[in-house]
Amino acid sequence: MSDYIIKVENLVKRFGELVAVDHINFQVARGEIFGFLGPNGAGKTTTINILCTLSKPTSGQAIVNGFDVVRQQSQVRQSIGLVFQDSSLDERLSGLQNLRFHALVYSVPASIREQRIEQVLRMMELWDKRNSTVRTYSGGMKRRLELARGLLHYPKVLFLDEPTLGLDPQTRNRLWEYILELRKHEGTTIFLTTHYMDEADNAERIAVMDYGKIVAMDTPQKLKRTVSKDIISVKTDNDDRAAEEIRRRYQIETKRDNNELTFEVASGEKFLPTFIKEFTTKILSVSLRHPSLDDVFLKLTGREIREEETSNTLKTTAHQHSHRFQH
Amino acid sequence: MKNLRAVYIIWYRDMLRLWHDKIRLVGAIALPLLFLVVFGIGLTSKMGALGPGVNFTQFMFPGIIGMTVLMSSFMSGVSVVWDREFGFLKEVLVAPINRTSVAVGKTLGAATVAMIQGTIVLLFAPLTGVSLSPGTVLMLLPLMFLLAFSMGAFGVLLATRIKTMEAFQAVMPMLTFPMIFLSGVFFPLEGIPSWMSILTKINPATYGIITIRQIALGTTSGTTFGLNLFGHTMSLWNNVGVLATFGVVMILLAMQSFSRQE
Ligand SMILES: Nc1ncnc2c1ncn2[C@@H]1O[C@H](COP(=O)(O)OP(=O)(O)OP(=O)(O)O)[C@@H](O)[C@H]1O
Ligand SMILES: [Mg+2]
């Protein structure tokens, strides 16, 4: 069997005029945590819907766990688990009943069923609420129940569509601990969309999607490198002299703000030790900042570009992304 | 075996939902009883006998039972639309269970709820002066179930085709009311204008309603309260055959349509 558990080739999904997913290609390795980022409406959920057989692609091919998502739907469904972006609970049943339904449908063996249900409910701190009708849950509690349900059985691939939306920080942390455990012990592949960049940092690889296309795909570290280098800030007792010394020693121009000097280097960790040792101007303090995924995200999906475009009523002036519409 | 399990799981969910909303049982039998009381008291003395020893209340009662079963089952079948609206349908559609089993389980769930409601209404028989022997009840129950199953399947089929709440709200009254009014629940089908007669004969519910009536009132052997199709007086088994055919076609279409939906 191939090393890739998800393979997507030239996948397209049209809704009338709109091309929601526009010829995307990617692969996800077995046991990988794969992050799918992109602004609202980029096509992330649409892609997941195709991968989980809820919606048929207009063209192109997608393979999950070795099975074609159009021709081998039931095998694909056997292989996956999902937490949807929107609610998919039966609000008229209790939390416990929702989980039991799921356990039955996914054939969780009777011998471990109740124990598993208790485990996930306790993890999401819903055990005390288990017999209440879901209708009476708060928004975050519904979300937690949804997560508990998604984690109940052990799928080969777990799709999490903005799993932590509306969750408090403690629950988010606990969820992440669990996801990492799951990956370690069960080898589960995690396919995740999120708008929290600190969360996306947990992914081994990230694809950034915009207007239905994948605009970048790499490890978080490399993506950050492509956007900018590491940023060093130093405070010295003589900024003019320091700036001059940096220019002379490293051929780097510095910027001065808030009585600090900032400049960019390729790798801050490698640079700093020698810098501190050999620099002759007195250093008062020094700090290192890595570019964040926020920087990556902003640069790649260019918020300014999109705002400009949406304010244009004439489609022809939206040259930047006119490929998205068929003429 | 696995498919049977899936049918059972889907059916079981409907039972759980009914248990949570026991008030639904009251709601579903309140309307039939209201019809019985209001029309019964209002019209029975004015209408005289509609058949040998059968007054209007007695005539209407089996029809009301059929109506209860029909409406309840149809509505539950169509409730798949709500599952779609509230997202739960997604949980079912991505699950590793056969979708045709889901359609069957849903239909059986709808039929079971309808049977419970129909049976409760049946308990009011003594108050309407319809005397039912145990043998009659044993014949009525399977017939009610056949009607419930057919209508449930029809509902599920419809729900797989209706994607928006607006369409749902537009279509439902246009289907349910004609189906009930043109099935002989409230009046005998003899001596009505021919255009109306044609509509009643097209209406599949008619074959269930009149058969329930003929059994309940013990007129199966004669032509009283019967149906004449192309000059042929429909026997009990003829009517059951038409209803069963309708039911089989509906469940097959529902199964197919359910597997294909996105
Ligand atoms: N059923 C549908 N019919 C028509 N258009 C749709 C449908 N579903 C999605 N779209 C459109 O497809 C595009 C992509 O939507 P999608 O839900 O995949 O975005 P997303 O990346 O998940 O965004 P978000 O971060 O907001 O969840 C959007 O422009 C959306 O309006
Ligand atoms: Mg989405």
Coordinates of C-alpha atoms and ligand atoms in Angstrom, one line a residue:
Chain A
M1 CA 0.0 0.0 0.0
S2 CA 1.2 3.5 -0.8
D3 CA 2.7 5.8 1.8
Y4 CA 0.2 8.4 1.1
I5 CA -3.2 8.0 2.7
I6 CA -4.8 10.9 0.9
K7 CA -4.0 11.6 -2.7
V8 CA -5.8 14.4 -4.5
E9 CA -5.3 15.1 -8.2
N10 CA -6.7 18.0 -10.2
L11 CA -9.7 18.2 -7.9
V12 CA -12.4 20.6 -9.0
K13 CA -15.7 21.5 -7.5
R14 CA -18.0 24.0 -9.1
F15 CA -21.2 25.5 -7.7
G16 CA -22.7 27.0 -10.8
E17 CA -20.4 29.8 -11.9
L18 CA -18.3 29.6 -8.8
V19 CA -15.2 27.4 -8.7
A20 CA -15.0 26.6 -5.0
V21 CA -12.1 24.1 -5.5
D22 CA -9.9 24.9 -8.5
H23 CA -7.6 22.1 -9.7
I24 CA -5.9 21.3 -6.4
N25 CA -3.2 18.6 -5.9
F26 CA -1.8 17.3 -2.7
Q27 CA -0.8 14.2 -0.8
V28 CA -1.0 13.4 2.9
A29 CA 1.4 10.8 4.4
R30 CA 0.2 8.1 6.7
G31 CA 0.2 9.3 10.3
E32 CA 0.8 12.9 9.3
I33 CA -0.9 15.9 10.8
F34 CA -1.8 18.0 7.9
G35 CA -3.1 21.5 8.3
F36 CA -5.4 23.2 5.8
L37 CA -5.4 27.0 6.1
G38 CA -7.1 29.7 4.2
P39 CA -9.5 32.6 4.6
N40 CA -13.2 32.2 4.8
G41 CA -14.7 30.8 1.7
A42 CA -11.3 29.5 0.4
G43 CA -12.8 26.0 -0.2
K44 CA -11.5 24.1 2.8
T45 CA -14.8 22.6 3.8
T46 CA -15.7 21.9 0.3
T47 CA -12.5 19.9 -0.1
I48 CA -13.2 17.9 3.1
N49 CA -16.8 17.2 1.9
I50 CA -15.5 15.7 -1.2
L51 CA -12.9 13.6 0.7
C52 CA -15.5 12.3 3.1
T53 CA -17.9 11.4 0.2
L54 CA -20.5 13.9 1.2
S55 CA -20.2 15.7 -2.1
K56 CA -19.1 14.7 -5.5
P57 CA -16.3 16.4 -7.3
T58 CA -17.0 18.1 -10.6
S59 CA -13.8 16.6 -11.9
G60 CA -10.5 15.2 -10.8
Q61 CA -9.7 12.4 -8.5
A62 CA -9.3 11.8 -4.7
I63 CA -8.1 8.7 -3.0
V64 CA -8.5 8.1 0.7
N65 CA -6.8 5.1 2.3
G66 CA -6.4 3.6 -1.1
F67 CA -10.1 4.0 -2.1
D68 CA -11.7 6.3 -4.6
V69 CA -14.1 8.8 -3.0
V70 CA -16.5 8.5 -5.9
R71 CA -16.4 4.8 -6.8
Q72 CA -15.6 3.2 -3.4
Q73 CA -17.6 5.3 -1.1
S74 CA -18.4 2.7 1.5
Q75 CA -14.7 1.7 1.9
V76 CA -13.8 5.4 2.3
R77 CA -16.5 5.8 4.9
Q78 CA -15.1 2.9 6.8
S79 CA -11.7 4.6 6.9
I80 CA -12.6 8.0 8.2
G81 CA -13.9 10.0 11.2
L82 CA -15.1 13.5 11.1
V83 CA -15.8 16.6 13.2
F84 CA -17.8 18.9 11.0
Q85 CA -17.5 22.7 11.1
D86 CA -21.3 23.0 11.6
S87 CA -23.3 21.1 14.2
S88 CA -24.4 17.6 13.3
L89 CA -25.8 16.4 16.6
D90 CA -29.3 15.1 17.2
E91 CA -30.4 17.9 19.6
R92 CA -33.4 15.9 20.8
L93 CA -31.3 13.1 22.2
S94 CA -29.0 13.2 25.2
G95 CA -25.3 13.5 24.9
L96 CA -24.9 9.9 25.9
Q97 CA -27.4 8.8 23.3
N98 CA -25.7 10.7 20.6
L99 CA -22.5 8.9 21.4
R100 CA -24.2 5.5 21.6
F101 CA -25.7 6.0 18.2
H102 CA -22.2 6.8 16.8
A103 CA -20.7 3.8 18.5
L104 CA -23.3 1.5 17.0
V105 CA -23.0 3.0 13.6
Y106 CA -19.2 2.6 13.6
S107 CA -19.4 -0.9 15.2
V108 CA -17.3 0.0 18.3
P109 CA -17.2 -3.4 20.0
A110 CA -19.7 -3.8 22.8
S111 CA -17.1 -4.8 25.3
I112 CA -15.3 -1.5 25.1
R113 CA -18.2 0.8 24.1
E114 CA -19.3 2.1 27.4
Q115 CA -15.8 2.6 28.6
R116 CA -14.8 4.5 25.5
I117 CA -17.9 6.7 25.8
E118 CA -17.1 7.5 29.4
Q119 CA -13.5 8.3 28.5
V120 CA -14.3 10.8 25.7
L121 CA -17.1 12.4 27.7
R122 CA -14.8 12.8 30.7
M123 CA -12.1 14.2 28.6
M124 CA -14.5 16.8 27.2
E125 CA -15.9 17.4 30.7
L126 CA -19.4 16.4 29.7
W127 CA -19.8 13.4 31.9
D128 CA -22.0 15.2 34.4
K129 CA -24.2 16.5 31.5
R130 CA -24.4 13.1 29.7
N131 CA -28.1 12.6 30.4
S132 CA -29.3 16.0 29.4
T133 CA -30.9 16.7 26.1
V134 CA -28.3 18.3 23.7
R135 CA -30.8 21.1 23.1
T136 CA -30.0 22.3 26.6
Y137 CA -26.2 22.4 26.1
S138 CA -24.3 25.7 25.7
G139 CA -22.6 26.3 22.3
G140 CA -19.2 25.3 23.6
M141 CA -20.6 22.2 25.2
K142 CA -22.2 21.1 21.9
R143 CA -18.9 21.6 20.2
R144 CA -17.2 19.5 22.9
L145 CA -19.8 16.8 22.4
E146 CA -19.2 16.9 18.7
L147 CA -15.4 16.4 19.4
A148 CA -16.0 13.6 21.9
R149 CA -18.1 11.9 19.2
G150 CA -15.5 12.3 16.5
L151 CA -12.9 10.8 18.8
L152 CA -15.0 7.8 19.8
H153 CA -13.9 5.4 17.2
Y154 CA -10.4 5.0 15.8
P155 CA -10.5 5.9 12.1
K156 CA -7.5 5.8 9.8
V157 CA -8.0 9.4 8.9
L158 CA -9.6 12.0 11.2
F159 CA -10.9 15.1 9.5
L160 CA -11.3 18.0 11.9
D161 CA -12.9 21.1 10.4
E162 CA -12.2 24.0 12.7
P163 CA -12.4 21.7 15.7
T164 CA -11.6 24.2 18.4
L165 CA -14.0 27.0 17.2
G166 CA -15.6 28.4 20.3
L167 CA -13.7 26.3 22.8
D168 CA -12.1 27.6 25.9
P169 CA -8.2 27.4 26.1
Q170 CA -8.2 24.5 28.6
T171 CA -10.3 22.4 26.4
R172 CA -8.3 23.3 23.4
N173 CA -5.1 22.2 25.1
R174 CA -6.6 19.0 26.3
L175 CA -7.9 18.3 22.8
W176 CA -4.5 18.8 21.3
E177 CA -2.8 16.6 23.9
Y178 CA -5.3 13.9 23.0
I179 CA -4.8 14.4 19.2
L180 CA -1.1 14.0 19.6
E181 CA -1.5 10.9 21.7
L182 CA -3.9 9.4 19.2
R183 CA -1.5 10.0 16.4
K184 CA 1.3 8.4 18.4
H185 CA -0.6 5.3 19.6
E186 CA -3.0 4.6 16.7
G187 CA -1.1 6.2 13.9
T188 CA -4.1 8.2 13.0
T189 CA -3.7 10.7 10.2
I190 CA -5.1 14.1 11.1
F191 CA -6.5 16.4 8.5
L192 CA -7.2 19.7 10.1
T193 CA -8.5 23.1 9.2
T194 CA -8.1 26.0 11.6
H195 CA -8.0 29.8 11.8
Y196 CA -5.7 29.7 14.9
M197 CA -2.2 30.0 13.7
D198 CA -0.7 28.7 17.0
E199 CA -2.7 25.5 16.4
A200 CA -1.6 25.2 12.8
D201 CA 1.9 25.1 14.1
N202 CA 1.2 21.6 15.5
A203 CA 0.9 20.4 11.9
E204 CA 3.8 18.7 10.2
R205 CA 2.7 20.2 6.9
I206 CA 0.5 23.0 5.9
A207 CA -1.4 23.8 2.8
V208 CA -2.6 27.3 2.4
M209 CA -5.7 27.7 0.2
D210 CA -7.0 30.8 -1.3
Y211 CA -9.8 31.2 -3.8
G212 CA -10.0 27.5 -4.4
K213 CA -6.3 27.1 -5.2
I214 CA -3.5 25.9 -3.0
V215 CA -1.1 28.8 -2.9
A216 CA 1.6 27.2 -0.7
M217 CA 2.4 23.9 0.9
D218 CA 5.3 23.0 3.2
T219 CA 6.3 22.5 6.8
P220 CA 5.4 25.4 9.0
Q221 CA 9.1 26.2 9.5
K222 CA 9.9 26.4 5.8
L223 CA 6.7 28.4 5.1
K224 CA 7.9 30.9 7.7
R225 CA 11.3 31.1 6.1
T226 CA 9.9 31.9 2.7
V227 CA 8.1 34.9 4.2
S228 CA 10.8 36.5 6.2
K229 CA 14.0 35.7 8.0
D230 CA 14.5 35.8 11.8
I231 CA 14.3 39.2 13.4
I232 CA 16.9 40.3 15.9
S233 CA 16.4 43.3 18.1
V234 CA 19.3 44.7 20.1
K235 CA 19.6 47.5 22.6
T236 CA 23.1 49.0 23.0
D237 CA 24.7 51.9 24.8
N238 CA 25.6 53.5 21.4
D239 CA 23.2 52.7 18.6
D240 CA 25.1 54.6 15.9
R241 CA 28.2 52.8 16.6
A242 CA 26.4 49.5 16.8
A243 CA 24.6 50.1 13.4
E244 CA 28.0 50.8 11.9
E245 CA 29.6 47.7 13.4
I246 CA 26.7 45.5 12.1
R247 CA 27.0 46.9 8.6
R248 CA 30.8 46.4 8.6
R249 CA 30.8 42.9 10.1
Y250 CA 27.7 41.3 8.5
Q251 CA 26.8 43.6 5.6
I252 CA 23.3 44.0 7.0
E253 CA 21.4 47.2 7.2
T254 CA 19.6 47.9 10.5
K255 CA 16.4 49.7 11.3
R256 CA 16.0 51.8 14.3
D257 CA 12.8 52.1 16.3
N258 CA 11.9 52.5 20.0
N259 CA 15.7 53.0 20.7
E260 CA 16.3 49.5 19.4
L261 CA 18.0 48.3 16.4
T262 CA 16.4 45.5 14.4
F263 CA 17.7 43.5 11.6
E264 CA 17.1 40.2 9.8
V265 CA 19.3 37.1 9.7
A266 CA 18.7 33.7 8.2
S267 CA 19.0 31.7 11.4
G268 CA 18.8 33.6 14.7
E269 CA 19.8 30.6 16.8
K270 CA 23.1 30.2 14.9
F271 CA 23.8 33.9 14.6
L272 CA 23.3 35.0 18.2
P273 CA 26.1 33.1 20.0
T274 CA 28.9 34.4 17.7
F275 CA 27.3 37.8 17.6
I276 CA 27.3 38.2 21.4
K277 CA 30.9 36.9 21.6
E278 CA 32.5 39.0 18.9
F279 CA 30.4 42.2 19.1
T280 CA 32.5 45.0 20.6
T281 CA 29.8 47.6 21.2
K282 CA 28.2 47.1 24.6
I283 CA 24.9 45.1 24.3
L284 CA 22.2 45.9 26.9
S285 CA 19.7 43.4 25.7
V286 CA 19.0 41.3 22.7
S287 CA 15.9 39.4 21.5
L288 CA 15.1 37.1 18.7
R289 CA 11.7 36.7 17.0
H290 CA 10.8 34.1 14.4
P291 CA 8.3 35.0 11.7
S292 CA 4.9 33.6 12.7
L293 CA 2.4 31.7 10.7
D294 CA 0.3 34.9 10.9
D295 CA 2.9 36.6 8.8
V296 CA 2.8 33.7 6.3
F297 CA -0.9 33.7 6.1
L298 CA -1.2 37.5 5.7
K299 CA 1.5 37.5 3.0
L300 CA 0.2 34.6 1.0
T301 CA -3.5 35.4 1.1
G302 CA -2.9 39.2 1.1
R303 CA -5.8 40.6 3.0
E304 CA -5.4 44.0 1.3
I305 CA -5.8 42.4 -2.1
R306 CA -9.1 40.7 -1.1
E307 CA -10.6 43.8 0.4
E308 CA -9.8 45.8 -2.6
E309 CA -11.4 43.2 -4.8
T310 CA -14.6 42.7 -2.8
S311 CA -15.2 46.5 -2.9
N312 CA -15.1 46.3 -6.7
T313 CA -18.5 45.8 -8.1
L314 CA -17.2 45.2 -11.6
K315 CA -15.9 41.7 -12.1
T316 CA -13.6 42.8 -14.8
T317 CA -11.6 45.0 -12.5
A318 CA -11.0 42.1 -10.2
H319 CA -8.2 41.0 -12.4
Q320 CA -6.3 39.5 -9.6
H321 CA -8.6 36.6 -9.2
S322 CA -10.7 36.7 -12.4
H323 CA -9.6 33.1 -13.2
R324 CA -12.0 32.0 -10.6
F325 CA -15.0 32.8 -12.8
Q326 CA -15.8 31.2 -16.1
H327 CA -16.3 33.7 -18.8
Chain B
M1 CA -26.7 -9.0 8.8
K2 CA -24.8 -5.7 9.0
N3 CA -27.5 -4.0 7.0
L4 CA -30.2 -5.3 9.4
R5 CA -28.2 -3.9 12.2
A6 CA -28.1 -0.5 10.4
V7 CA -31.9 -0.7 9.9
Y8 CA -32.3 -1.4 13.6
I9 CA -30.0 1.5 14.7
I10 CA -31.9 4.1 12.6
W11 CA -35.2 2.7 13.8
Y12 CA -34.0 2.8 17.4
R13 CA -33.1 6.4 17.1
D14 CA -36.7 7.2 16.2
M15 CA -37.9 5.3 19.2
L16 CA -35.5 7.2 21.4
R17 CA -36.7 10.5 20.0
L18 CA -40.3 9.5 20.6
W19 CA -39.5 8.7 24.1
H20 CA -37.9 12.1 24.7
D21 CA -40.9 13.8 23.1
K22 CA -43.8 11.9 24.6
I23 CA -45.9 15.0 24.2
R24 CA -45.8 14.2 20.4
L25 CA -48.2 11.3 21.1
V26 CA -50.7 13.6 22.7
G27 CA -50.4 16.1 19.9
A28 CA -50.8 13.5 17.2
I29 CA -54.0 12.0 18.6
A30 CA -55.5 15.4 19.6
L31 CA -56.4 16.3 16.1
P32 CA -58.1 13.0 15.1
L33 CA -60.1 13.1 18.4
L34 CA -61.1 16.7 17.7
F35 CA -62.4 15.7 14.3
L36 CA -64.3 12.8 15.8
V37 CA -65.9 14.8 18.5
V38 CA -66.8 18.0 16.5
F39 CA -67.9 16.3 13.3
G40 CA -69.4 13.4 15.2
I41 CA -71.6 15.5 17.4
G42 CA -72.3 18.1 14.7
L43 CA -73.2 15.9 11.8
T44 CA -74.3 12.5 13.0
S45 CA -77.9 13.3 13.9
K46 CA -78.3 15.3 10.6
M47 CA -76.9 12.7 8.3
G48 CA -78.8 9.6 9.3
A49 CA -77.6 6.2 8.4
L50 CA -74.8 6.0 5.8
G51 CA -75.0 2.3 5.5
P52 CA -76.9 -0.6 7.2
G53 CA -76.8 0.4 10.9
V54 CA -73.9 2.7 10.4
N55 CA -74.2 6.4 11.5
F56 CA -71.8 9.1 10.6
T57 CA -69.5 8.8 13.7
Q58 CA -69.2 5.1 13.0
F59 CA -68.5 5.7 9.4
M60 CA -65.9 8.3 10.1
F61 CA -64.0 6.5 12.9
P62 CA -62.1 4.0 10.8
G63 CA -61.3 6.8 8.4
I64 CA -59.9 8.8 11.3
I65 CA -57.7 5.9 12.3
G66 CA -56.4 5.7 8.8
M67 CA -55.8 9.5 8.7
T68 CA -53.9 9.3 12.0
V69 CA -51.6 6.6 10.7
L70 CA -51.1 8.2 7.3
M71 CA -50.3 11.7 8.6
S72 CA -48.0 10.6 11.4
S73 CA -46.0 8.3 9.2
F74 CA -45.8 10.6 6.3
M75 CA -44.6 13.5 8.5
S76 CA -42.0 11.3 10.2
G77 CA -40.7 10.1 6.9
V78 CA -40.4 13.7 5.7
S79 CA -38.7 14.7 8.9
V80 CA -35.4 13.7 7.2
V81 CA -35.6 17.2 5.9
W82 CA -35.2 18.5 9.4
D83 CA -32.3 16.2 9.9
R84 CA -30.7 17.8 6.9
E85 CA -31.5 21.3 8.2
F86 CA -30.0 20.6 11.6
G87 CA -27.0 18.8 10.3
F88 CA -27.6 15.4 11.8
L89 CA -28.1 13.9 8.3
K90 CA -24.4 14.5 7.7
E91 CA -23.5 12.2 10.6
V92 CA -25.6 9.5 9.0
L93 CA -24.4 10.1 5.4
V94 CA -20.7 9.7 6.2
A95 CA -21.2 6.7 8.5
P96 CA -20.1 3.3 7.2
I97 CA -23.6 2.0 7.0
N98 CA -25.6 1.1 3.9
R99 CA -27.8 4.1 2.8
T100 CA -30.5 1.8 1.6
S101 CA -30.7 0.4 5.1
V102 CA -31.0 4.0 6.4
A103 CA -34.0 4.6 4.2
V104 CA -35.6 1.3 5.4
G105 CA -34.9 2.0 9.0
K106 CA -36.3 5.5 8.8
T107 CA -39.4 4.2 7.1
L108 CA -39.9 1.5 9.8
G109 CA -39.3 4.1 12.5
A110 CA -42.0 6.3 11.0
A111 CA -44.4 3.4 10.6
T112 CA -43.8 2.3 14.2
V113 CA -44.5 5.7 15.7
A114 CA -47.6 5.9 13.5
M115 CA -48.8 2.5 14.7
I116 CA -48.5 3.5 18.3
Q117 CA -50.6 6.6 17.6
G118 CA -53.1 4.8 15.5
T119 CA -53.5 2.1 18.2
I120 CA -54.2 4.8 20.8
V121 CA -56.9 6.2 18.6
L122 CA -58.2 2.7 18.1
L123 CA -58.8 2.4 21.8
F124 CA -61.5 5.0 21.5
A125 CA -63.7 2.7 19.4
P126 CA -66.2 1.8 22.2
L127 CA -67.0 5.6 22.6
T128 CA -67.9 5.8 18.9
G129 CA -70.2 2.8 19.0
V130 CA -67.9 0.8 16.7
S131 CA -67.5 -2.7 18.2
L132 CA -64.3 -4.4 17.3
S133 CA -63.8 -8.1 18.0
P134 CA -60.2 -9.3 18.7
G135 CA -60.3 -10.9 15.3
T136 CA -61.1 -7.6 13.6
V137 CA -58.3 -5.8 15.5
L138 CA -55.9 -8.5 14.4
M139 CA -56.8 -7.8 10.8
L140 CA -56.7 -4.0 11.2
L141 CA -53.2 -3.8 12.7
P142 CA -51.3 -5.3 9.7
L143 CA -53.4 -3.1 7.4
M144 CA -52.6 0.0 9.4
F145 CA -49.0 -1.0 9.3
L146 CA -49.1 -1.4 5.5
L147 CA -50.6 2.0 5.1
A148 CA -48.0 3.5 7.6
F149 CA -45.1 1.8 5.9
S150 CA -46.2 3.0 2.4
M151 CA -46.7 6.6 3.5
G152 CA -43.5 6.6 5.5
A153 CA -41.5 5.5 2.5
F154 CA -43.3 8.1 0.4
G155 CA -42.2 10.7 3.0
V156 CA -38.6 9.6 3.0
L157 CA -38.6 9.6 -0.8
L158 CA -39.9 13.2 -0.8
A159 CA -37.4 14.3 1.8
T160 CA -34.5 13.1 -0.4
R161 CA -35.8 15.3 -3.2
I162 CA -36.7 18.4 -1.2
K163 CA -33.5 20.3 -0.3
T164 CA -34.8 23.6 1.1
M165 CA -37.1 24.4 3.9
E166 CA -39.0 26.8 1.7
A167 CA -39.9 24.1 -0.8
F168 CA -40.8 21.8 2.1
Q169 CA -43.2 24.3 3.5
A170 CA -44.8 24.9 0.1
V171 CA -45.2 21.2 -0.8
M172 CA -46.4 19.7 2.4
P173 CA -49.9 21.2 2.7
M174 CA -50.4 20.7 -1.0
L175 CA -49.9 17.0 -0.6
T176 CA -51.2 16.1 2.8
F177 CA -54.6 17.8 2.7
P178 CA -55.7 16.5 -0.7
M179 CA -54.4 13.1 0.3
I180 CA -56.7 13.1 3.4
F181 CA -59.7 14.8 2.0
L182 CA -59.8 12.8 -1.2
S183 CA -59.4 9.4 0.4
G184 CA -62.9 9.0 1.8
V185 CA -62.0 9.7 5.4
F186 CA -65.0 12.1 5.8
F187 CA -67.5 11.0 3.2
P188 CA -68.5 8.0 1.2
L189 CA -67.0 7.8 -2.3
E190 CA -70.2 6.8 -4.0
G191 CA -72.1 9.5 -5.9
I192 CA -69.4 12.1 -6.1
P193 CA -68.7 13.9 -9.4
S194 CA -66.5 11.9 -11.7
W195 CA -63.5 14.3 -11.7
M196 CA -63.4 13.9 -7.9
S197 CA -63.9 10.2 -8.2
I198 CA -60.9 9.9 -10.5
L199 CA -58.7 11.9 -8.0
T200 CA -59.8 9.6 -5.2
K201 CA -58.8 6.6 -7.2
I202 CA -55.4 8.0 -8.1
N203 CA -54.8 8.7 -4.4
P204 CA -53.0 5.7 -2.9
A205 CA -54.2 6.5 0.6
T206 CA -57.8 5.7 -0.6
Y207 CA -57.0 2.0 -0.8
G208 CA -55.8 2.0 2.8
I209 CA -58.7 4.0 4.2
I210 CA -61.5 2.1 2.6
T211 CA -60.1 -1.2 3.5
I212 CA -59.6 -0.2 7.1
R213 CA -63.3 0.9 7.1
Q214 CA -64.6 -2.2 5.5
I215 CA -62.8 -4.4 8.0
A216 CA -63.7 -2.2 11.0
L217 CA -67.4 -2.1 10.0
G218 CA -67.5 -5.7 8.8
T219 CA -68.6 -4.8 5.3
T220 CA -65.8 -6.6 3.4
S221 CA -68.0 -9.1 1.7
G222 CA -70.4 -6.6 0.2
T223 CA -70.1 -3.5 -1.9
T224 CA -70.9 -1.1 0.9
F225 CA -68.2 1.5 1.4
G226 CA -66.2 -0.2 -1.4
L227 CA -64.5 1.1 -4.5
N228 CA -65.3 0.5 -8.1
L229 CA -62.4 0.6 -10.4
F230 CA -63.0 0.3 -14.2
G231 CA -66.3 -1.3 -13.5
H232 CA -64.8 -3.9 -11.2
T233 CA -65.7 -3.9 -7.5
M234 CA -62.5 -4.0 -5.6
S235 CA -62.2 -6.9 -3.1
L236 CA -60.3 -6.6 0.1
W237 CA -57.3 -8.3 -1.5
N238 CA -57.5 -6.1 -4.5
N239 CA -57.2 -3.0 -2.3
V240 CA -54.4 -4.5 -0.2
G241 CA -52.6 -5.4 -3.5
V242 CA -52.8 -1.8 -4.8
L243 CA -51.6 -0.4 -1.4
A244 CA -48.8 -3.0 -1.2
T245 CA -47.7 -2.3 -4.7
F246 CA -47.6 1.4 -3.9
G247 CA -45.6 0.7 -0.8
V248 CA -43.1 -1.5 -2.5
V249 CA -42.5 1.1 -5.3
M250 CA -42.1 3.8 -2.7
I251 CA -39.6 2.0 -0.6
L252 CA -37.6 1.0 -3.6
L253 CA -37.5 4.6 -4.9
A254 CA -36.7 5.9 -1.4
M255 CA -33.8 3.5 -1.1
Q256 CA -32.5 4.4 -4.5
S257 CA -32.9 8.1 -4.0
F258 CA -31.4 8.0 -0.5
S259 CA -28.3 6.3 -1.7
R260 CA -27.8 8.8 -4.5
Q261 CA -28.3 12.0 -2.6
E262 CA -25.3 14.3 -1.7
Ligands
LIG1 N1 -23.6 24.1 -1.4 C1 -23.0 25.2 -1.9 N2 -23.6 25.9 -2.9 C2 -23.1 27.0 -3.4 N3 -21.9 27.5 -3.0 C3 -21.2 26.9 -2.0 C4 -21.8 25.7 -1.4 N4 -20.9 25.3 -0.4 C5 -19.9 26.2 -0.5 N5 -20.1 27.1 -1.4 C6 -19.1 28.2 -1.8 O1 -17.9 27.7 -2.0 C7 -16.9 28.5 -1.5 C8 -16.0 27.7 -0.5 O2 -16.7 27.4 0.6 P1 -16.1 26.6 1.8 O3 -17.2 26.3 2.8 O4 -15.4 25.4 1.3 O5 -15.1 27.6 2.5 P2 -14.1 27.4 3.7 O6 -12.7 27.5 3.2 O7 -14.5 26.2 4.5 O8 -14.4 28.7 4.6 P3 -14.6 28.9 6.1 O9 -13.2 29.2 6.7 O10 -15.5 30.1 6.2 O11 -15.2 27.7 6.7 C9 -17.6 29.7 -0.8 O12 -17.5 30.8 -1.7 C10 -19.0 29.2 -0.6 O13 -19.9 30.3 -0.8
MG2 MG -15.2 25.8 6.3

